[in-house]
Short mmCIF file of C-alpha atoms and ligand atoms in Angstrom, two decimals:
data_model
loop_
_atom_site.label_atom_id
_atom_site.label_comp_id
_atom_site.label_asym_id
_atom_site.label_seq_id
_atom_site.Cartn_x
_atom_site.Cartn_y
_atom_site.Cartn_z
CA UNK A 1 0.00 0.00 0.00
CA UNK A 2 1.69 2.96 -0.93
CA UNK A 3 0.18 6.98 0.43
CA UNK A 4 -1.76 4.70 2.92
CA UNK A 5 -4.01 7.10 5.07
CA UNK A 6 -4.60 6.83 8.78
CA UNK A 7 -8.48 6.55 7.98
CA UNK A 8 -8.06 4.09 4.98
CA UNK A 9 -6.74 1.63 7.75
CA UNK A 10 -10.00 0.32 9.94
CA UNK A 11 -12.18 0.76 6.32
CA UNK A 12 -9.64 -1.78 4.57
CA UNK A 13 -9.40 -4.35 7.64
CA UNK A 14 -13.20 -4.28 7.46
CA UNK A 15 -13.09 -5.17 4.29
CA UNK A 16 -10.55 -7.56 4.43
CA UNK A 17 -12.52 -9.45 7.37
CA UNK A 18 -15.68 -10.30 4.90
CA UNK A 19 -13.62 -12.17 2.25
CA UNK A 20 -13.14 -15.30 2.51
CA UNK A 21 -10.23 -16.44 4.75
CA UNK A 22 -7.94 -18.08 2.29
CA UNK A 23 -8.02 -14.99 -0.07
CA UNK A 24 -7.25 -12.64 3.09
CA UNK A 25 -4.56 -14.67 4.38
CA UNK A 26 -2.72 -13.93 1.03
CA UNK A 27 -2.73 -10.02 1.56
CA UNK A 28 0.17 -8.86 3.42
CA UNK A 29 1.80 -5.04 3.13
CA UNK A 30 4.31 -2.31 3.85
CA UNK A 31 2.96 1.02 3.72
CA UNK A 32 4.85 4.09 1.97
CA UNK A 33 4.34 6.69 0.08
CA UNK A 34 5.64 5.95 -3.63
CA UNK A 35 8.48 7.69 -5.01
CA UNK A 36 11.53 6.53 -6.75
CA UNK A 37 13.46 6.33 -3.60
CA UNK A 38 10.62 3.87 -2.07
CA UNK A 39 9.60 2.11 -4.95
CA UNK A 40 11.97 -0.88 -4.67
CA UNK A 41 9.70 -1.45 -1.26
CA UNK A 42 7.34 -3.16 -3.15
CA UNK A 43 10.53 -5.88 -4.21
CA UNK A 44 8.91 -9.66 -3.47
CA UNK A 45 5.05 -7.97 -3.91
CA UNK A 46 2.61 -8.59 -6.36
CA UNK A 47 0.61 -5.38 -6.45
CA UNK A 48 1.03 -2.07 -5.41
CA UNK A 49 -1.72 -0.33 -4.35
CA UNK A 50 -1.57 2.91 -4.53
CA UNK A 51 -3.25 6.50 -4.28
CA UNK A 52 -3.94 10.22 -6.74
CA UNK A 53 -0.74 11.53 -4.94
CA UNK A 54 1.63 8.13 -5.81
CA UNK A 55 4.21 8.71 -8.25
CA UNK A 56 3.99 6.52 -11.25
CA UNK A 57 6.15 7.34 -13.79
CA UNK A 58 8.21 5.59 -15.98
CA UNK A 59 10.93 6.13 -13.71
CA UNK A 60 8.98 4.46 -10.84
CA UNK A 61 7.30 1.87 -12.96
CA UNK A 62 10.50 0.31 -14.15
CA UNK A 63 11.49 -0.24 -10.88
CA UNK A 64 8.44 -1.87 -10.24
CA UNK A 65 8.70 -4.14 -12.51
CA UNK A 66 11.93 -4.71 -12.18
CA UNK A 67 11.12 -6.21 -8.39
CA UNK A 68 8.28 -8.29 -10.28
CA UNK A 69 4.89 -6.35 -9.26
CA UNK A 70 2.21 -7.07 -12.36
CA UNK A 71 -0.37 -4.76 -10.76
CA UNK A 72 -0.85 -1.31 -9.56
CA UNK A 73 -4.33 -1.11 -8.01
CA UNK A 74 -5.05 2.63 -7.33
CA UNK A 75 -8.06 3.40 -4.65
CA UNK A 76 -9.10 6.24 -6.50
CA UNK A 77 -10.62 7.29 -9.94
CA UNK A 78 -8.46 9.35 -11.61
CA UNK A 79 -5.29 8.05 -13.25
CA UNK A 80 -3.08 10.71 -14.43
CA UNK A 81 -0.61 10.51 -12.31
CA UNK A 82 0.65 6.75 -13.91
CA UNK A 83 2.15 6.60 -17.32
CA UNK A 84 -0.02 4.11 -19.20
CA UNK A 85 1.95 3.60 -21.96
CA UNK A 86 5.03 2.70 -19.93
CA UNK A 87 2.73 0.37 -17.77
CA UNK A 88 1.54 -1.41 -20.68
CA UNK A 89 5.09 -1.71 -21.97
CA UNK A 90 6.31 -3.24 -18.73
CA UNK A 91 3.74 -5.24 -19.30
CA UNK A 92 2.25 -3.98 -15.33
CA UNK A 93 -1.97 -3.87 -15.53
CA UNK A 94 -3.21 -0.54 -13.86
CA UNK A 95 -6.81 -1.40 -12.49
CA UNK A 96 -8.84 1.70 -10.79
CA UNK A 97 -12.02 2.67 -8.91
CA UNK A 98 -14.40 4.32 -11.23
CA UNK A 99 -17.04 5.14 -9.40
CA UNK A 100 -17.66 4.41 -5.47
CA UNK A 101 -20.44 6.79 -4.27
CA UNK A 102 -20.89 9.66 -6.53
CA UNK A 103 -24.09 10.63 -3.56
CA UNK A 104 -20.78 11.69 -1.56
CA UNK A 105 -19.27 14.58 -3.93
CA UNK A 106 -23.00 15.83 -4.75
CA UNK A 107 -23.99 16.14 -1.36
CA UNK A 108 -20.86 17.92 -0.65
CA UNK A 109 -21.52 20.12 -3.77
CA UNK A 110 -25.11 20.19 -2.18
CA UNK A 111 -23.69 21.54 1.12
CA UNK A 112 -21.45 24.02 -0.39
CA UNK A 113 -24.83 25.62 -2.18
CA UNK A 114 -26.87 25.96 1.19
CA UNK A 115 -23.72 26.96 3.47
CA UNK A 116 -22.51 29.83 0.70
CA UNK A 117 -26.24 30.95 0.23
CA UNK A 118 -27.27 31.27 3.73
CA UNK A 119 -23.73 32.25 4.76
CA UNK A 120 -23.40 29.52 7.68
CA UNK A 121 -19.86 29.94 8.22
CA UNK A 122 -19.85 33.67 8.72
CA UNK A 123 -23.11 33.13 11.30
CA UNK A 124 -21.54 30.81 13.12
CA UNK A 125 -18.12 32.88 13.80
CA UNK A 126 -20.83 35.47 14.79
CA UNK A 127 -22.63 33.61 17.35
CA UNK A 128 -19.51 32.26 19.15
CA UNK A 129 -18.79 35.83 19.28
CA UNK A 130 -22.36 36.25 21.01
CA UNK A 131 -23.36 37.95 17.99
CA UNK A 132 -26.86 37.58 16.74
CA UNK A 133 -27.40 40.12 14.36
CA UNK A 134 -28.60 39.38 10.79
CA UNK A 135 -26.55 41.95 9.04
CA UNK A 136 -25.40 40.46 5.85
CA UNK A 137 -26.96 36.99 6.18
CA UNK A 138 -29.59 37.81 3.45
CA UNK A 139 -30.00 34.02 1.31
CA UNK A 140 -32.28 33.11 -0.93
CA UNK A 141 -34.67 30.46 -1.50
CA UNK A 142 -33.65 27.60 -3.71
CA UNK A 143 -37.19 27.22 -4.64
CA UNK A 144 -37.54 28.25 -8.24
CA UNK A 145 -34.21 28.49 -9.26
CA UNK A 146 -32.60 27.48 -11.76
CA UNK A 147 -29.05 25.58 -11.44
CA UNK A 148 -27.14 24.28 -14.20
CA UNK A 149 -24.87 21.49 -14.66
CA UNK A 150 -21.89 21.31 -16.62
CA UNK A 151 -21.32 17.38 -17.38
CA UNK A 152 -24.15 14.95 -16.35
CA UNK A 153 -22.33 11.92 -15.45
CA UNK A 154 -22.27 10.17 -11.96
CA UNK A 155 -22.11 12.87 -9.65
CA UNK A 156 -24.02 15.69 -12.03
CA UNK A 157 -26.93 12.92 -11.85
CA UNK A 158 -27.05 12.63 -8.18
CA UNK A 159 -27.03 16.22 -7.78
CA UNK A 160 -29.84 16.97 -10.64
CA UNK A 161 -31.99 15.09 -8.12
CA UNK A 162 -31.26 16.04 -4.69
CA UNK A 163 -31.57 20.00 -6.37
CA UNK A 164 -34.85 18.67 -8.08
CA UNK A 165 -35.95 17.89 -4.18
CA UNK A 166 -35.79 21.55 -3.72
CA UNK A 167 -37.51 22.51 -6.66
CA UNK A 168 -34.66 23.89 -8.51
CA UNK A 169 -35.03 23.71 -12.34
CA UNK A 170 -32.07 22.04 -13.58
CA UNK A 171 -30.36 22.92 -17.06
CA UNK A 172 -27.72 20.22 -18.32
CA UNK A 173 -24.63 20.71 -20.58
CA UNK A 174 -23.03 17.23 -21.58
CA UNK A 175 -21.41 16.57 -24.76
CA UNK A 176 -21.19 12.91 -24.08
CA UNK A 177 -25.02 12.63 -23.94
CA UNK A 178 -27.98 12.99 -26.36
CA UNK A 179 -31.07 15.52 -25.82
CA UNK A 180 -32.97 12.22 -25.42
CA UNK A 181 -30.18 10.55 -22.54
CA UNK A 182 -30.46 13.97 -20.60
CA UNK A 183 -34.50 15.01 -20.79
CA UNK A 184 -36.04 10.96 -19.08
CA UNK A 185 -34.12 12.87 -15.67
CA UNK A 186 -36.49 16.29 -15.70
CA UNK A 187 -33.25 17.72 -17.08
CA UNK A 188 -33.56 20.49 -19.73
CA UNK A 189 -30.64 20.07 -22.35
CA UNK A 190 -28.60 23.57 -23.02
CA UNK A 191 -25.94 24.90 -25.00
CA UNK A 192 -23.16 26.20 -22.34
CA UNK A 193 -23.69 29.80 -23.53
CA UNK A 194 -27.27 28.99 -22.31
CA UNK A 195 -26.03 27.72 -19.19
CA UNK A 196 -23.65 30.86 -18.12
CA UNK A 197 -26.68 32.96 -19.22
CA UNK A 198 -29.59 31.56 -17.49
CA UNK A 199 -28.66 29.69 -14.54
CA UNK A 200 -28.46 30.81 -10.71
CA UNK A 201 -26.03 28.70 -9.60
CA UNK A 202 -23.48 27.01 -12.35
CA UNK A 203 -22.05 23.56 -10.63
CA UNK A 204 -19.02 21.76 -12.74
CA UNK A 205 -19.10 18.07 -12.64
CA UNK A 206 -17.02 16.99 -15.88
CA UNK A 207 -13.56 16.21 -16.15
CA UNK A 208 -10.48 18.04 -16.77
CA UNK A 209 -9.84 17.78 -20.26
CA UNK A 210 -7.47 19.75 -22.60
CA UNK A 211 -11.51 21.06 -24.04
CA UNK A 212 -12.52 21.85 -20.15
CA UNK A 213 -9.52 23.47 -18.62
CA UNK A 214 -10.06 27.22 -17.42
CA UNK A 215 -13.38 26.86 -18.97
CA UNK A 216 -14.93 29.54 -16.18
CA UNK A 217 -12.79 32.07 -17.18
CA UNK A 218 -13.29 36.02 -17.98
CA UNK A 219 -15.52 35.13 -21.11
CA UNK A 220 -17.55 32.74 -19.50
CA UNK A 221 -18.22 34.59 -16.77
CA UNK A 222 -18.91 37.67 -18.69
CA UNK A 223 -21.79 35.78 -20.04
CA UNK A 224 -23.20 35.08 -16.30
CA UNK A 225 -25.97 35.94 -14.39
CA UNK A 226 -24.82 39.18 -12.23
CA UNK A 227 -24.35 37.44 -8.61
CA UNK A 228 -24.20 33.89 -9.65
CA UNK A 229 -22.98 31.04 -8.02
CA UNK A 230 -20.04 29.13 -8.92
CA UNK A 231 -19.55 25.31 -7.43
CA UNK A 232 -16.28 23.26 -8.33
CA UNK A 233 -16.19 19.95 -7.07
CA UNK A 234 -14.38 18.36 -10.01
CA UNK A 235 -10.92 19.34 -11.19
CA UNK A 236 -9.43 23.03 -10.02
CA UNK A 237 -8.02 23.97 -12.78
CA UNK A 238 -11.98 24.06 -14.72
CA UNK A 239 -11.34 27.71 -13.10
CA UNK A 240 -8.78 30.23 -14.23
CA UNK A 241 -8.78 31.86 -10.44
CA UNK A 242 -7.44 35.17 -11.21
CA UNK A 243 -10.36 35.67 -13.32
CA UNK A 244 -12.89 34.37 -11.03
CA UNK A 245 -11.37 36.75 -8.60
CA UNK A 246 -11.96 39.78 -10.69
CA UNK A 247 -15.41 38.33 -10.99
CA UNK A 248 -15.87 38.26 -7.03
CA UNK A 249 -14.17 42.05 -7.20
CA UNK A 250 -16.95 43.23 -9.60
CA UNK A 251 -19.81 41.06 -7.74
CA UNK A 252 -20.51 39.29 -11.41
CA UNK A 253 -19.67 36.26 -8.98
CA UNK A 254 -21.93 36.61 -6.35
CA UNK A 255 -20.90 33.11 -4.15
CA UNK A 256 -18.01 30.78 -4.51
CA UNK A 257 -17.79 27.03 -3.55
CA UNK A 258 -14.28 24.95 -4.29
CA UNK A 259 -13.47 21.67 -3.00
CA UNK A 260 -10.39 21.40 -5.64
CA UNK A 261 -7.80 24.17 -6.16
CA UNK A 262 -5.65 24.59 -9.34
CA UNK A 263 -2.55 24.35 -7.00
CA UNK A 264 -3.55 21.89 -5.08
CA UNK A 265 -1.48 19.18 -7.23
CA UNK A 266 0.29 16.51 -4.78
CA UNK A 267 -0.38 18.44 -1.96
CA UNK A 268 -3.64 16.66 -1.49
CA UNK A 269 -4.71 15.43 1.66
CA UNK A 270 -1.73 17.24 3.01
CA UNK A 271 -0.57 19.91 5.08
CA UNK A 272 -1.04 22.93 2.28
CA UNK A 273 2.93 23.88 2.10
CA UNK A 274 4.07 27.01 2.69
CA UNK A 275 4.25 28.12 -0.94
CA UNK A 276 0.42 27.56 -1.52
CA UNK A 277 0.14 29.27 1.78
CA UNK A 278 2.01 31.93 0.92
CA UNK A 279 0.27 31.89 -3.08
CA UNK A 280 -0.99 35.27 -3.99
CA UNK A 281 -3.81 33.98 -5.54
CA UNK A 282 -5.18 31.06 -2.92
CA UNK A 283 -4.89 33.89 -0.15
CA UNK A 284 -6.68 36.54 -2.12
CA UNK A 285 -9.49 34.03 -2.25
CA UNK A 286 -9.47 33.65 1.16
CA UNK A 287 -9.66 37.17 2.05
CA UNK A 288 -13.32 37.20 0.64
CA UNK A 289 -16.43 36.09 2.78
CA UNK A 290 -18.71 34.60 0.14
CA UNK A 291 -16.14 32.27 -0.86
CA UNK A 292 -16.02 28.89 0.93
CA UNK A 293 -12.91 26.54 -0.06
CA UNK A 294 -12.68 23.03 1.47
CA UNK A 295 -9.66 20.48 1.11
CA UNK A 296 -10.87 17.87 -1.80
CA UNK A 297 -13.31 15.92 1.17
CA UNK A 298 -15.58 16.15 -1.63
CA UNK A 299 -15.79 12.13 -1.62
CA UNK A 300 -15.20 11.68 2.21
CA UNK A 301 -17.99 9.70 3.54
CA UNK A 302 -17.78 6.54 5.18
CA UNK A 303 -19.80 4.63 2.08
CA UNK A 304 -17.20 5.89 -0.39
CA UNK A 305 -14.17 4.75 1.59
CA UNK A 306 -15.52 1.06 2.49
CA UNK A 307 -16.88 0.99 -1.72
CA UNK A 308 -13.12 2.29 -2.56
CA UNK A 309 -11.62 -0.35 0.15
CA UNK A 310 -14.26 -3.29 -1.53
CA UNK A 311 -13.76 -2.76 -4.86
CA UNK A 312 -9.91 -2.73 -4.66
CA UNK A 313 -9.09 -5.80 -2.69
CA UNK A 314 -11.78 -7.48 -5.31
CA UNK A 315 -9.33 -5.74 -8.01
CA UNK A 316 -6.54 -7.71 -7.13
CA UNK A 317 -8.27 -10.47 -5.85
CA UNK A 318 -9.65 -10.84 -9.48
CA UNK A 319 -6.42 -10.14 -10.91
CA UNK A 320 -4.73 -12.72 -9.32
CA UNK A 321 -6.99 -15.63 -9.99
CA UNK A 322 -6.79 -14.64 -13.54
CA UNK A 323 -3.05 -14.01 -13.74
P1 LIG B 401 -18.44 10.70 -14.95
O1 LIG B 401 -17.41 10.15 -15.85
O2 LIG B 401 -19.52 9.80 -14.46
O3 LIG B 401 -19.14 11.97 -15.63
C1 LIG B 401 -18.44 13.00 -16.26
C2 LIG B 401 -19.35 13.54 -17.33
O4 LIG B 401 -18.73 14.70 -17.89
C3 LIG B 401 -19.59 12.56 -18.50
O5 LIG B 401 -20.98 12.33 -18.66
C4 LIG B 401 -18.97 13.27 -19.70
O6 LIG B 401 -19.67 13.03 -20.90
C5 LIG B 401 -19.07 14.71 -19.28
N1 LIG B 401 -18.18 15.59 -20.01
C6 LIG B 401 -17.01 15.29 -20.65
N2 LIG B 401 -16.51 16.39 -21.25
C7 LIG B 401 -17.38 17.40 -20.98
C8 LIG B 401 -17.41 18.78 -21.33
N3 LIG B 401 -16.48 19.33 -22.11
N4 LIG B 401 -18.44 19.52 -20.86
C9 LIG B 401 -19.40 18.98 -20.10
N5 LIG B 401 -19.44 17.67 -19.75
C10 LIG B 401 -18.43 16.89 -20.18
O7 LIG B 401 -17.63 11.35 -13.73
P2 LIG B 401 -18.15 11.63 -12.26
O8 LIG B 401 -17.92 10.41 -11.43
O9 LIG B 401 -19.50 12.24 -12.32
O10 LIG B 401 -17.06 12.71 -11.77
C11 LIG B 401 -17.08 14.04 -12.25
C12 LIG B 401 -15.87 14.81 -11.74
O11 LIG B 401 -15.82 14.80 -10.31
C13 LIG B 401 -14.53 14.22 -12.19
O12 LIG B 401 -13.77 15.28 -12.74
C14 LIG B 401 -13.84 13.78 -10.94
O13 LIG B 401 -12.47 14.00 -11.01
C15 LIG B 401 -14.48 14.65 -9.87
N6 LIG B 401 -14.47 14.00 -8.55
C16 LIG B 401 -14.21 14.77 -7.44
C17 LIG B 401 -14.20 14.20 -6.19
C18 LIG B 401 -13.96 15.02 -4.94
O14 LIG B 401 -13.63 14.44 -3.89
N7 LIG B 401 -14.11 16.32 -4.98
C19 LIG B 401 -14.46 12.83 -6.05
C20 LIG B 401 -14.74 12.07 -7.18
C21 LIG B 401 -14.75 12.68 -8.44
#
């Protein structure tokens, strides 16, 4: 197990304790986080298993195979931190989690919505400073609003309903799905340029792509509603942040929600280093009260880690009785 978490721990033994005993026997581990100075750890294992902050590269992955591992098994969905093409050329199979509980990330998108627009964090500082005035709490009802989605996979889904529980009207961008895939979930299909214009609060839920990066930027959010709000739960760099800054400045950006920062890289999970600390641009979002920033906990719920934990030891389980 390489990046190994304190919290992954209890979640994986769990796990481990409802296969069957012969298959659990055969798991043993070192923990580490993966680097080229580590990665002849894994010499005499037969999988690594390994994490969104692991290094992969072909540097690391020829020392891999080099101590015989044939599988890296990442807990997580995203897989651009391995080079493929120099796994597949070592002839090491790189097996993922897909999707674990995409209910996690929207509620957290869902909870970065209500907490923005009825400005929970600043009333709670208040109180505990025995302050009870409403001065600058004004929200709004979500009632009759209208959000809209950018990318209506997994986690755009689950959110189109719990916002259609509010009675929100939802407006859907997704290039990957027909008028007729997006309308059977009460979802109105819209160009993008229909999205920026029309919607109250503009939630990003597609990848990072070379089409999607910085795709909020001044342009964009030219195009918006005066005041809107802005959710990124996906990939940081969907926002170029200076702009979105000027955007708070001018109050075209009315509210904004991030669980994922541009600079967040392999700093995740963490201590933020002094240089992101000391980043220009991370503290000038701080510095403004209808911005709420949270540290990619986006898919932190106690479902998502014990699917993550299942469907990786059945990964390599699987891979080994095929091998
Ligand atoms: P998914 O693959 O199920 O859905 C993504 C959707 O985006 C697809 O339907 C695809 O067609 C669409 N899409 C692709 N290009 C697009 C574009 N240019 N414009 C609009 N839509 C586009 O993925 P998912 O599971 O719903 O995850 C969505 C995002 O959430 C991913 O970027 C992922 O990295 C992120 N995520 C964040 C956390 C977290 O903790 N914050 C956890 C899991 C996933």
């Amino acid at each position: 197990f390489f990046s190994y978490q304190d919290y992954e721990r209890p979640v994986f033994a769990e796990a481990l304790s409802q296969i069957d005993s012969q298959s659990s026997q055969q798991f043993s581990w070192q923990e580490a986080h993966l680097t080229p100075a580590t990665a002849a750890l894994a010499d005499g294992y037969d999988a690594v298993c390994a994490f969104v902050n692991d290094d992969l590269s072909k540097e690391v992955l020829e020392i891999l195979a080099e101590k015989g591992v044939k599988l890296v098994a990442l807990r997580c969905a995203g897989f651009n931190n391995v080079d493929i093409p120099a796994a597949e050329k070592l002839g090491i199979t790189v097996v993922r989690v897909p999707a674990y509980s995409p209910e996690a990330v929207a509620e957290h998108a869902i909870t970065m919505i209500m907490a923005l627009n009825r400005k929970i964090h600043k009333s709670w500082s208040r109180v505990r400073e025995g302050n009870f005035h409403l001065h600058g709490l004004l929200g709004f009802n979500l009632y009759g609003r209208v959000a809209g989605l950018i990318g209506l996979g997994r986690i755009g889904l689950a959110l189109a309903r719990i916002l259609q529980g509010f009675g929100v009207t939802v407006v859907g961008y997704d290039p990957g799905m027909s008028d007729n895939q997006i309308q059977p979930f009460n979802i109105t299909p819209v160009s993008l340029k229909e999205i920026y214009k029309t919607s109250d609060i503009i939630s990003l839920h597609c990848p990072l792509t070379m089409h999607t990066y910085h795709m909020i930027n001044d342009c964009s959010i030219s195009m918006m509603q005066p005041g809107v709000m802005l959710i990124n739960t996906s990939r940081g760099a969907l926002i170029d942040t200076p702009a979105v800054i000027k955007g708070l400045k001018s109050g075209q950006v009315g509210y904004l929600g991030i669980d994922v920062y541009e600079q967040e890289g392999d700093l995740f999970f963490q201590d933020l280093s002094e240089e992101v600390i000391q980043d220009d641009v991370f503290q000038r979002l701080l510095t403004f009260p209808n911005v709420l920033v949270t540290g990619h906990q986006g898919f932190f719920t106690r479902e998502a880690l014990q699917a993550i934990a299942g469907i990786t030891i059945n990964n390599i389980i699987e891979f080994e009785q095929t091998d």
